[in-house]
Amino acid sequence: MNHRLPISRVINLISEDSQRLWTVDESEARRRLLASDMGAVLEIDGSFALVAQDGERVVLARSLDRPLRYFLAKATDGPVLIVAERIDEIAAELARHGWLGQFHPSYTRMAPAHHVTTLRLIGCPDPNPVHRRFFDPPRATQSKDLDLIGRQYIEAVYGELRRWLAAHDATAAIGVPFSGGIDSGAILLCLYQLLLNEGQSPARLKAFTLSVDGEGEDAKQARDFLSRTHLEMLGEIVEVSSSVLDPLRAVGVIEDYKPLDVECAAVNLALLARIRERYPDWRLLVDGDGGDENLKDYPIEENSELTIRSVVNNRMLYQEGWGVESIKHSLTYSGGYSRGCVRSYACAREYGFEGFSPYTRPSVIAVAEAIPFADLTEGSHERLYALKGEIVSRGIRSVLGLEMPVFPKRRFQHGSASAKQSARLFPGNEAGYRGHFETLHAAGV
């Protein structure tokens, strides 16, 4: 006896307007996903969260800089796949169909970056998704020449900024969330030189620096950076009161509870809210997110799971976490920056900005992965932490002919406020953040 297959349905809640494809349209991008040509998928340029369907087969893929979540619901006539950027959007869609009883935030799934995820909508029991990597850059293939590494890294950053600039209105204002640190500093210098080289006005460019209660080291550092590079005309200090910083609100915006991401999002939201107040029509932001991940500039001592060996020897550890096949990989969130991208993306979306970071692009990550970190550091934490400044400053000197100031690393949430305020505002309370997240969905939606 022939049994009729259940209807394969996909509800895609991701707006077509949110796709930022530079060289192909969405229909061509979906065709590449369905063709399972990993090389062609890697060549999809821009920021995207894509869904394509061929009968019961559904394929998903996203760029590193944005989330792509899904949930498999059960209907009487077969499985229904709901795809969205946000967990609360999935919950609301389930409620509209009377399926809210099936929901729990931990049942949602995040498509991991740099992979094509394939699902088959064939009902009970649900088959596991298959993740196939489309970006797998070779590791540690570069020489130990820091001048060469720096030049190639900044050339890749500059190239991605040039391609991004070409895809946007040549008159639109461009904002850089700017601390004067290595990543935002290199972005600002590259953008400034790029606008000049392209015959466009650098007056389009502005560096926004957050200062909480008129304090924080970032404001002083940003002024110093701009003074030493003769770009004082680009700077704008954005002052906010510490009373507006709300980590619990940030939990709701990014739908996560990891302290560093929550607290970064809290100050990011304060900055973006004030920019939006001052400039109602501003749209484009270019930030330095992903730069720390590329050049492995995180304090290993603060994470008991890490050793310098694990950091320098694991493929894209800070970008992807331990990997989709590992026990530690979170199905609900993914890992590394593949999880943490919401700290920028969700905050920008909250206030109607379109964000971009060249550090998240495959061409830039590929240069970083080729760096022989193990040989350069020889097991030394101090050598690892010093590498980023050396690589980026040498690259800026080689590519732009500029001397870039290099200051000690400081996280966004710690540099925007005084040390005393940072300790009070950002206690690193994961249990409290997790508890608040759970209350947001306690009643269903």
Short mmCIF file of C-alpha atoms in Angstrom, two decimals:
data_model
loop_
_atom_site.label_atom_id
_atom_site.label_comp_id
_atom_site.label_asym_id
_atom_site.label_seq_id
_atom_site.Cartn_x
_atom_site.Cartn_y
_atom_site.Cartn_z
CA MET A 1 0.00 0.00 0.00
CA ASN A 2 1.31 3.46 -0.90
CA HIS A 3 1.35 5.97 1.95
CA ARG A 4 1.12 9.65 1.14
CA LEU A 5 4.11 11.59 2.46
CA PRO A 6 3.30 14.35 4.98
CA ILE A 7 3.25 17.88 3.62
CA SER A 8 6.66 19.54 3.97
CA ARG A 9 6.15 23.11 5.08
CA VAL A 10 8.55 25.91 5.89
CA ILE A 11 7.56 29.19 7.53
CA ASN A 12 10.39 31.65 6.87
CA LEU A 13 10.13 34.73 9.12
CA ILE A 14 13.38 36.29 7.90
CA SER A 15 12.66 39.37 5.83
CA GLU A 16 14.12 39.48 2.32
CA ASP A 17 15.00 43.11 3.03
CA SER A 18 17.41 41.98 5.74
CA GLN A 19 19.59 40.06 3.28
CA ARG A 20 22.69 42.05 2.31
CA LEU A 21 23.93 40.18 -0.75
CA TRP A 22 26.58 42.01 -2.77
CA THR A 23 27.10 40.01 -5.96
CA VAL A 24 24.16 37.59 -6.40
CA ASP A 25 20.44 37.83 -5.72
CA GLU A 26 18.62 35.67 -3.17
CA SER A 27 17.24 33.25 -5.75
CA GLU A 28 20.75 32.48 -7.02
CA ALA A 29 22.01 32.11 -3.45
CA ARG A 30 19.22 29.60 -2.70
CA ARG A 31 20.05 27.70 -5.88
CA ARG A 32 23.63 27.33 -4.70
CA LEU A 33 22.48 25.97 -1.36
CA LEU A 34 20.28 23.35 -2.99
CA ALA A 35 23.06 22.36 -5.41
CA SER A 36 25.29 21.50 -2.42
CA ASP A 37 28.27 23.15 -4.10
CA MET A 38 30.28 24.26 -1.07
CA GLY A 39 32.66 26.37 -3.15
CA ALA A 40 29.76 28.28 -4.68
CA VAL A 41 28.21 28.82 -1.24
CA LEU A 42 31.50 30.26 0.05
CA GLU A 43 31.41 32.76 -2.82
CA ILE A 44 28.07 34.21 -1.64
CA ASP A 45 29.19 37.68 -0.62
CA GLY A 46 27.66 39.86 2.07
CA SER A 47 25.53 39.26 5.14
CA PHE A 48 22.88 36.58 4.80
CA ALA A 49 20.59 34.10 6.56
CA LEU A 50 19.22 31.85 3.83
CA VAL A 51 16.63 29.10 3.58
CA ALA A 52 15.97 26.94 0.52
CA GLN A 53 13.60 24.00 0.07
CA ASP A 54 13.32 21.13 -2.36
CA GLY A 55 10.38 18.96 -1.29
CA GLU A 56 11.13 17.46 2.09
CA ARG A 57 14.76 18.68 1.98
CA VAL A 58 15.47 22.07 3.55
CA VAL A 59 18.90 23.70 3.61
CA LEU A 60 20.03 26.63 5.76
CA ALA A 61 23.17 28.76 5.77
CA ARG A 62 24.26 32.04 7.28
CA SER A 63 27.21 34.36 7.40
CA LEU A 64 29.13 34.59 10.66
CA ASP A 65 27.79 38.04 11.53
CA ARG A 66 24.13 37.19 12.09
CA PRO A 67 21.85 34.55 13.67
CA LEU A 68 19.67 31.97 11.94
CA ARG A 69 17.38 29.92 14.20
CA TYR A 70 14.88 27.18 13.51
CA PHE A 71 12.26 25.09 15.29
CA LEU A 72 10.50 21.96 14.10
CA ALA A 73 6.81 22.03 14.99
CA LYS A 74 4.32 19.18 14.72
CA ALA A 75 1.05 19.72 12.85
CA THR A 76 -1.65 17.18 12.05
CA ASP A 77 -0.64 17.07 8.38
CA GLY A 78 3.10 16.83 8.98
CA PRO A 79 6.15 18.68 10.33
CA VAL A 80 6.49 22.45 9.97
CA LEU A 81 9.87 24.14 10.09
CA ILE A 82 9.84 27.69 11.45
CA VAL A 83 12.91 29.76 10.61
CA ALA A 84 13.66 33.14 12.19
CA GLU A 85 16.37 35.40 13.54
CA ARG A 86 14.96 35.45 17.06
CA ILE A 87 13.67 32.95 19.61
CA ASP A 88 10.73 35.17 20.53
CA GLU A 89 9.67 35.34 16.87
CA ILE A 90 9.51 31.56 16.80
CA ALA A 91 7.43 31.51 19.99
CA ALA A 92 5.02 34.11 18.61
CA GLU A 93 4.57 32.15 15.38
CA LEU A 94 3.84 28.98 17.31
CA ALA A 95 1.27 30.88 19.35
CA ARG A 96 -0.45 32.11 16.18
CA HIS A 97 -0.95 28.50 15.09
CA GLY A 98 -1.99 27.19 18.49
CA TRP A 99 1.25 25.23 18.90
CA LEU A 100 2.76 27.15 21.82
CA GLY A 101 2.55 24.09 24.03
CA GLN A 102 5.36 22.58 21.95
CA PHE A 103 7.72 25.47 22.67
CA HIS A 104 10.67 25.83 24.97
CA PRO A 105 13.60 28.12 24.11
CA SER A 106 16.03 25.22 24.50
CA TYR A 107 14.18 23.38 21.71
CA THR A 108 15.14 26.07 19.21
CA ARG A 109 18.28 25.50 17.17
CA MET A 110 20.93 27.84 15.79
CA ALA A 111 22.35 27.01 12.37
CA PRO A 112 26.13 27.09 12.90
CA ALA A 113 28.09 29.61 10.85
CA HIS A 114 30.32 28.38 8.01
CA HIS A 115 28.13 25.31 7.46
CA VAL A 116 25.25 24.31 5.24
CA THR A 117 22.64 22.69 7.48
CA THR A 118 20.33 20.15 5.85
CA LEU A 119 17.10 18.89 7.38
CA ARG A 120 14.50 16.47 6.06
CA LEU A 121 10.90 17.10 7.03
CA ILE A 122 9.72 13.53 7.30
CA GLY A 123 7.96 13.54 10.65
CA CYS A 124 8.48 11.31 13.66
CA PRO A 125 11.10 10.44 14.59
CA ASP A 126 12.85 13.64 13.52
CA PRO A 127 16.17 12.99 11.78
CA ASN A 128 19.19 14.90 13.00
CA PRO A 129 20.31 17.82 10.82
CA VAL A 130 23.46 17.32 8.77
CA HIS A 131 26.06 20.09 8.90
CA ARG A 132 28.45 20.36 5.97
CA ARG A 133 31.30 22.86 6.17
CA PHE A 134 31.63 25.40 3.33
CA PHE A 135 34.53 27.40 4.83
CA ASP A 136 37.63 25.49 5.89
CA PRO A 137 40.74 27.67 5.52
CA PRO A 138 44.17 26.06 5.83
CA ARG A 139 45.87 26.63 9.16
CA ALA A 140 49.37 27.85 10.07
CA THR A 141 50.62 27.99 6.47
CA GLN A 142 52.09 31.50 6.67
CA SER A 143 55.70 32.31 7.49
CA LYS A 144 56.65 33.90 10.83
CA ASP A 145 57.30 37.26 9.14
CA LEU A 146 55.07 39.68 11.05
CA ASP A 147 55.43 42.39 8.40
CA LEU A 148 54.10 40.02 5.74
CA ILE A 149 51.32 38.75 8.00
CA GLY A 150 50.30 42.28 8.90
CA ARG A 151 50.22 43.43 5.30
CA GLN A 152 48.10 40.49 4.18
CA TYR A 153 45.69 40.89 7.09
CA ILE A 154 45.09 44.61 6.55
CA GLU A 155 44.92 44.13 2.78
CA ALA A 156 42.09 41.66 3.37
CA VAL A 157 40.34 44.06 5.77
CA TYR A 158 40.71 46.95 3.34
CA GLY A 159 39.47 44.80 0.46
CA GLU A 160 36.32 43.79 2.31
CA LEU A 161 35.64 47.39 3.30
CA ARG A 162 36.03 48.42 -0.34
CA ARG A 163 33.53 45.80 -1.49
CA TRP A 164 31.10 46.80 1.27
CA LEU A 165 31.44 50.48 0.35
CA ALA A 166 30.71 49.75 -3.32
CA ALA A 167 27.45 48.03 -2.35
CA HIS A 168 26.07 51.10 -0.56
CA ASP A 169 24.89 54.59 -1.32
CA ALA A 170 27.93 56.80 -1.93
CA THR A 171 26.39 59.64 0.06
CA ALA A 172 25.24 57.74 3.16
CA ALA A 173 26.88 58.62 6.47
CA ILE A 174 29.09 55.94 8.04
CA GLY A 175 29.54 55.58 11.78
CA VAL A 176 32.30 53.65 13.56
CA PRO A 177 31.71 52.68 17.22
CA PHE A 178 35.16 53.75 18.30
CA SER A 179 37.20 53.08 21.42
CA GLY A 180 40.60 53.91 19.97
CA GLY A 181 41.53 50.25 20.40
CA ILE A 182 43.28 48.13 17.80
CA ASP A 183 40.22 46.85 15.95
CA SER A 184 38.14 50.02 15.77
CA GLY A 185 41.29 52.05 15.16
CA ALA A 186 42.26 49.99 12.12
CA ILE A 187 38.67 50.18 10.81
CA LEU A 188 38.61 53.96 11.09
CA LEU A 189 41.96 54.43 9.39
CA CYS A 190 41.11 52.02 6.59
CA LEU A 191 37.73 53.65 5.97
CA TYR A 192 39.20 57.14 5.98
CA GLN A 193 41.88 56.22 3.46
CA LEU A 194 39.42 54.20 1.40
CA LEU A 195 37.03 57.14 1.03
CA LEU A 196 39.91 59.33 -0.13
CA ASN A 197 41.14 56.69 -2.57
CA GLU A 198 37.64 56.23 -4.00
CA GLY A 199 37.21 59.95 -4.49
CA GLN A 200 34.51 60.18 -1.84
CA SER A 201 34.20 62.64 1.00
CA PRO A 202 35.66 61.52 4.34
CA ALA A 203 33.15 63.92 5.91
CA ARG A 204 30.73 60.97 5.63
CA LEU A 205 32.68 59.29 8.42
CA LYS A 206 32.22 59.74 12.16
CA ALA A 207 33.80 57.96 15.13
CA PHE A 208 31.33 57.55 18.01
CA THR A 209 32.86 56.97 21.45
CA LEU A 210 30.72 56.10 24.47
CA SER A 211 31.39 57.78 27.81
CA VAL A 212 29.35 56.76 30.85
CA ASP A 213 28.86 59.54 33.40
CA GLY A 214 31.57 61.53 31.63
CA GLU A 215 34.18 58.96 32.62
CA GLY A 216 35.85 55.85 31.23
CA GLU A 217 39.24 55.32 29.66
CA ASP A 218 37.87 54.86 26.13
CA ALA A 219 37.01 58.54 25.74
CA LYS A 220 40.56 59.58 26.69
CA GLN A 221 42.04 56.85 24.51
CA ALA A 222 39.87 57.78 21.52
CA ARG A 223 40.89 61.45 21.77
CA ASP A 224 44.55 60.45 21.99
CA PHE A 225 44.23 58.15 18.97
CA LEU A 226 42.52 60.79 16.85
CA SER A 227 45.01 63.46 17.89
CA ARG A 228 48.01 61.31 17.03
CA THR A 229 46.54 60.41 13.62
CA HIS A 230 45.34 63.98 12.93
CA LEU A 231 41.71 62.90 12.63
CA GLU A 232 40.21 64.87 15.50
CA MET A 233 37.47 66.16 13.18
CA LEU A 234 35.98 62.67 12.97
CA GLY A 235 35.44 62.15 16.69
CA GLU A 236 32.22 62.52 18.63
CA ILE A 237 31.86 61.63 22.30
CA VAL A 238 28.47 60.13 23.15
CA GLU A 239 27.72 60.67 26.83
CA VAL A 240 25.12 58.63 28.71
CA SER A 241 24.17 58.21 32.34
CA SER A 242 24.98 54.94 34.05
CA SER A 243 21.29 54.77 34.94
CA VAL A 244 20.43 53.83 31.34
CA LEU A 245 22.69 50.76 31.33
CA ASP A 246 20.43 47.77 31.78
CA PRO A 247 22.01 44.30 31.46
CA LEU A 248 18.64 42.60 32.01
CA ARG A 249 17.18 44.45 29.06
CA ALA A 250 20.23 43.36 27.07
CA VAL A 251 19.43 39.74 27.96
CA GLY A 252 16.06 40.18 26.27
CA VAL A 253 17.51 41.87 23.20
CA ILE A 254 20.26 39.32 22.51
CA GLU A 255 18.30 36.35 23.95
CA ASP A 256 21.39 35.06 25.70
CA TYR A 257 22.90 35.11 29.18
CA LYS A 258 26.68 34.84 28.74
CA PRO A 259 27.99 37.71 30.92
CA LEU A 260 30.54 39.20 28.55
CA ASP A 261 28.06 39.28 25.66
CA VAL A 262 25.23 40.60 27.86
CA GLU A 263 27.34 43.40 29.29
CA CYS A 264 28.84 44.33 25.93
CA ALA A 265 25.29 44.49 24.57
CA ALA A 266 24.16 46.70 27.45
CA VAL A 267 26.70 49.42 26.63
CA ASN A 268 26.16 48.92 22.90
CA LEU A 269 22.43 49.52 23.33
CA ALA A 270 23.12 52.71 25.28
CA LEU A 271 25.45 53.97 22.55
CA LEU A 272 23.10 53.13 19.69
CA ALA A 273 20.08 54.62 21.44
CA ARG A 274 21.86 57.95 21.85
CA ILE A 275 23.14 57.94 18.26
CA ARG A 276 19.60 57.31 17.08
CA GLU A 277 18.35 60.24 19.16
CA ARG A 278 20.94 62.56 17.66
CA TYR A 279 20.72 61.27 14.10
CA PRO A 280 17.23 59.89 13.31
CA ASP A 281 18.17 58.93 9.73
CA TRP A 282 21.58 57.35 10.34
CA ARG A 283 21.76 53.79 9.06
CA LEU A 284 25.30 52.47 8.40
CA LEU A 285 27.71 51.34 11.12
CA VAL A 286 31.06 49.59 10.70
CA ASP A 287 32.48 48.04 13.86
CA GLY A 288 35.47 45.98 14.93
CA ASP A 289 33.62 42.91 16.17
CA GLY A 290 35.49 39.70 15.41
CA GLY A 291 38.96 41.20 15.52
CA ASP A 292 39.75 39.72 18.93
CA GLU A 293 38.56 36.33 17.74
CA ASN A 294 40.72 36.39 14.61
CA LEU A 295 43.95 37.23 16.43
CA LYS A 296 43.12 35.25 19.58
CA ASP A 297 43.26 38.26 21.89
CA TYR A 298 41.29 37.06 24.90
CA PRO A 299 42.70 36.45 28.40
CA ILE A 300 43.07 32.68 28.56
CA GLU A 301 43.39 32.86 32.34
CA GLU A 302 39.75 33.99 32.63
CA ASN A 303 38.38 30.75 31.14
CA SER A 304 39.15 27.55 33.01
CA GLU A 305 38.32 25.44 29.93
CA LEU A 306 41.11 26.96 27.86
CA THR A 307 44.85 26.49 27.61
CA ILE A 308 47.16 28.22 25.20
CA ARG A 309 47.54 24.90 23.38
CA SER A 310 43.80 24.62 22.82
CA VAL A 311 43.59 28.24 21.66
CA VAL A 312 46.39 28.11 19.09
CA ASN A 313 45.81 24.55 17.87
CA ASN A 314 42.02 24.41 17.36
CA ARG A 315 40.52 25.57 14.08
CA MET A 316 38.60 28.85 14.46
CA LEU A 317 38.05 28.18 18.16
CA TYR A 318 36.99 31.73 19.01
CA GLN A 319 34.86 32.06 15.86
CA GLU A 320 33.03 28.74 16.13
CA GLY A 321 33.62 27.32 19.60
CA TRP A 322 34.63 23.69 19.92
CA GLY A 323 32.86 22.69 16.68
CA VAL A 324 29.52 21.21 15.70
CA GLU A 325 30.61 17.63 16.38
CA SER A 326 31.84 18.29 19.90
CA ILE A 327 30.06 17.54 23.16
CA LYS A 328 30.43 21.15 24.27
CA HIS A 329 28.74 22.58 21.18
CA SER A 330 25.41 24.21 22.05
CA LEU A 331 22.61 23.20 19.69
CA THR A 332 20.52 26.14 20.91
CA TYR A 333 23.24 28.77 20.51
CA SER A 334 26.19 27.44 18.50
CA GLY A 335 29.60 28.49 19.85
CA GLY A 336 32.22 31.23 19.83
CA TYR A 337 31.40 34.29 17.78
CA SER A 338 28.91 32.16 15.88
CA ARG A 339 26.94 32.53 19.12
CA GLY A 340 28.19 35.98 20.16
CA CYS A 341 27.31 37.74 16.89
CA VAL A 342 23.97 38.75 18.44
CA ARG A 343 25.73 41.25 20.70
CA SER A 344 26.18 43.43 17.61
CA TYR A 345 23.49 42.25 15.21
CA ALA A 346 20.50 42.25 17.57
CA CYS A 347 21.46 45.60 19.09
CA ALA A 348 21.84 47.23 15.67
CA ARG A 349 18.51 45.76 14.57
CA GLU A 350 16.85 47.09 17.73
CA TYR A 351 17.57 50.67 16.64
CA GLY A 352 17.29 50.29 12.88
CA PHE A 353 21.00 50.29 12.01
CA GLU A 354 22.73 48.16 9.42
CA GLY A 355 26.02 46.94 10.83
CA PHE A 356 29.09 45.43 9.23
CA SER A 357 32.48 44.19 10.38
CA PRO A 358 35.14 43.13 7.85
CA TYR A 359 36.72 40.97 10.55
CA THR A 360 33.86 38.48 10.18
CA ARG A 361 34.43 37.94 6.46
CA PRO A 362 35.99 34.64 5.29
CA SER A 363 38.85 36.31 3.40
CA VAL A 364 40.01 38.05 6.58
CA ILE A 365 39.55 34.99 8.79
CA ALA A 366 41.50 32.92 6.25
CA VAL A 367 44.53 35.19 6.66
CA ALA A 368 44.23 34.92 10.44
CA GLU A 369 43.95 31.13 10.36
CA ALA A 370 47.11 30.92 8.25
CA ILE A 371 49.14 32.64 10.99
CA PRO A 372 51.49 30.13 12.71
CA PHE A 373 50.38 31.07 16.22
CA ALA A 374 51.99 28.05 17.88
CA ASP A 375 55.40 28.79 16.37
CA LEU A 376 55.17 32.51 17.07
CA THR A 377 54.11 32.16 20.70
CA GLU A 378 55.99 29.00 21.80
CA GLY A 379 53.54 28.49 24.65
CA SER A 380 53.78 32.05 25.97
CA HIS A 381 50.57 33.89 26.87
CA GLU A 382 52.42 37.21 26.78
CA ARG A 383 53.67 36.63 23.24
CA LEU A 384 50.16 35.72 22.13
CA TYR A 385 48.64 38.86 23.63
CA ALA A 386 51.34 41.05 22.06
CA LEU A 387 50.82 39.63 18.57
CA LYS A 388 47.64 41.50 17.70
CA GLY A 389 49.10 44.95 18.13
CA GLU A 390 52.23 43.98 16.23
CA ILE A 391 50.35 42.44 13.31
CA VAL A 392 47.75 45.19 12.89
CA SER A 393 50.08 48.16 13.38
CA ARG A 394 52.61 46.72 10.93
CA GLY A 395 49.81 46.07 8.45
CA ILE A 396 48.48 49.62 8.75
CA ARG A 397 52.00 50.98 8.22
CA SER A 398 52.55 48.79 5.16
CA VAL A 399 49.16 49.20 3.47
CA LEU A 400 48.18 52.75 4.45
CA GLY A 401 51.55 54.31 5.25
CA LEU A 402 50.27 55.41 8.64
CA GLU A 403 51.52 54.94 12.20
CA MET A 404 48.67 53.55 14.29
CA PRO A 405 48.71 54.05 18.07
CA VAL A 406 48.39 50.79 20.00
CA PHE A 407 46.92 50.78 23.49
CA PRO A 408 46.40 47.91 25.97
CA LYS A 409 43.34 45.74 25.39
CA ARG A 410 40.18 46.74 27.20
CA ARG A 411 36.65 45.40 26.74
CA PHE A 412 33.91 47.78 25.56
CA GLN A 413 31.93 47.57 28.81
CA HIS A 414 35.03 48.23 30.90
CA GLY A 415 36.40 51.12 28.87
CA SER A 416 33.20 53.09 28.57
CA ALA A 417 32.79 53.60 32.33
CA SER A 418 35.13 54.17 35.25
CA ALA A 419 36.64 51.08 36.87
CA LYS A 420 34.42 51.60 39.94
CA GLN A 421 31.26 51.90 37.83
CA SER A 422 32.20 48.89 35.70
CA ALA A 423 32.56 46.68 38.75
CA ARG A 424 29.17 47.83 40.04
CA LEU A 425 27.28 47.68 36.74
CA PHE A 426 28.78 44.50 35.34
CA PRO A 427 29.21 41.86 38.05
CA GLY A 428 29.44 38.98 35.59
CA ASN A 429 26.37 37.31 37.08
CA GLU A 430 25.59 34.48 34.66
CA ALA A 431 23.11 32.81 37.03
CA GLY A 432 21.15 36.05 37.34
CA TYR A 433 21.15 36.65 33.60
CA ARG A 434 20.14 33.05 32.90
CA GLY A 435 17.33 33.28 35.44
CA HIS A 436 16.02 36.46 33.82
CA PHE A 437 16.15 34.86 30.40
CA GLU A 438 14.10 31.94 31.65
CA THR A 439 11.46 34.25 33.11
CA LEU A 440 11.02 35.89 29.70
CA HIS A 441 9.62 32.62 28.39
CA ALA A 442 8.03 31.30 31.57
CA ALA A 443 4.54 32.20 30.39
CA GLY A 444 5.08 30.85 26.89
CA VAL A 445 5.90 33.85 24.71
#
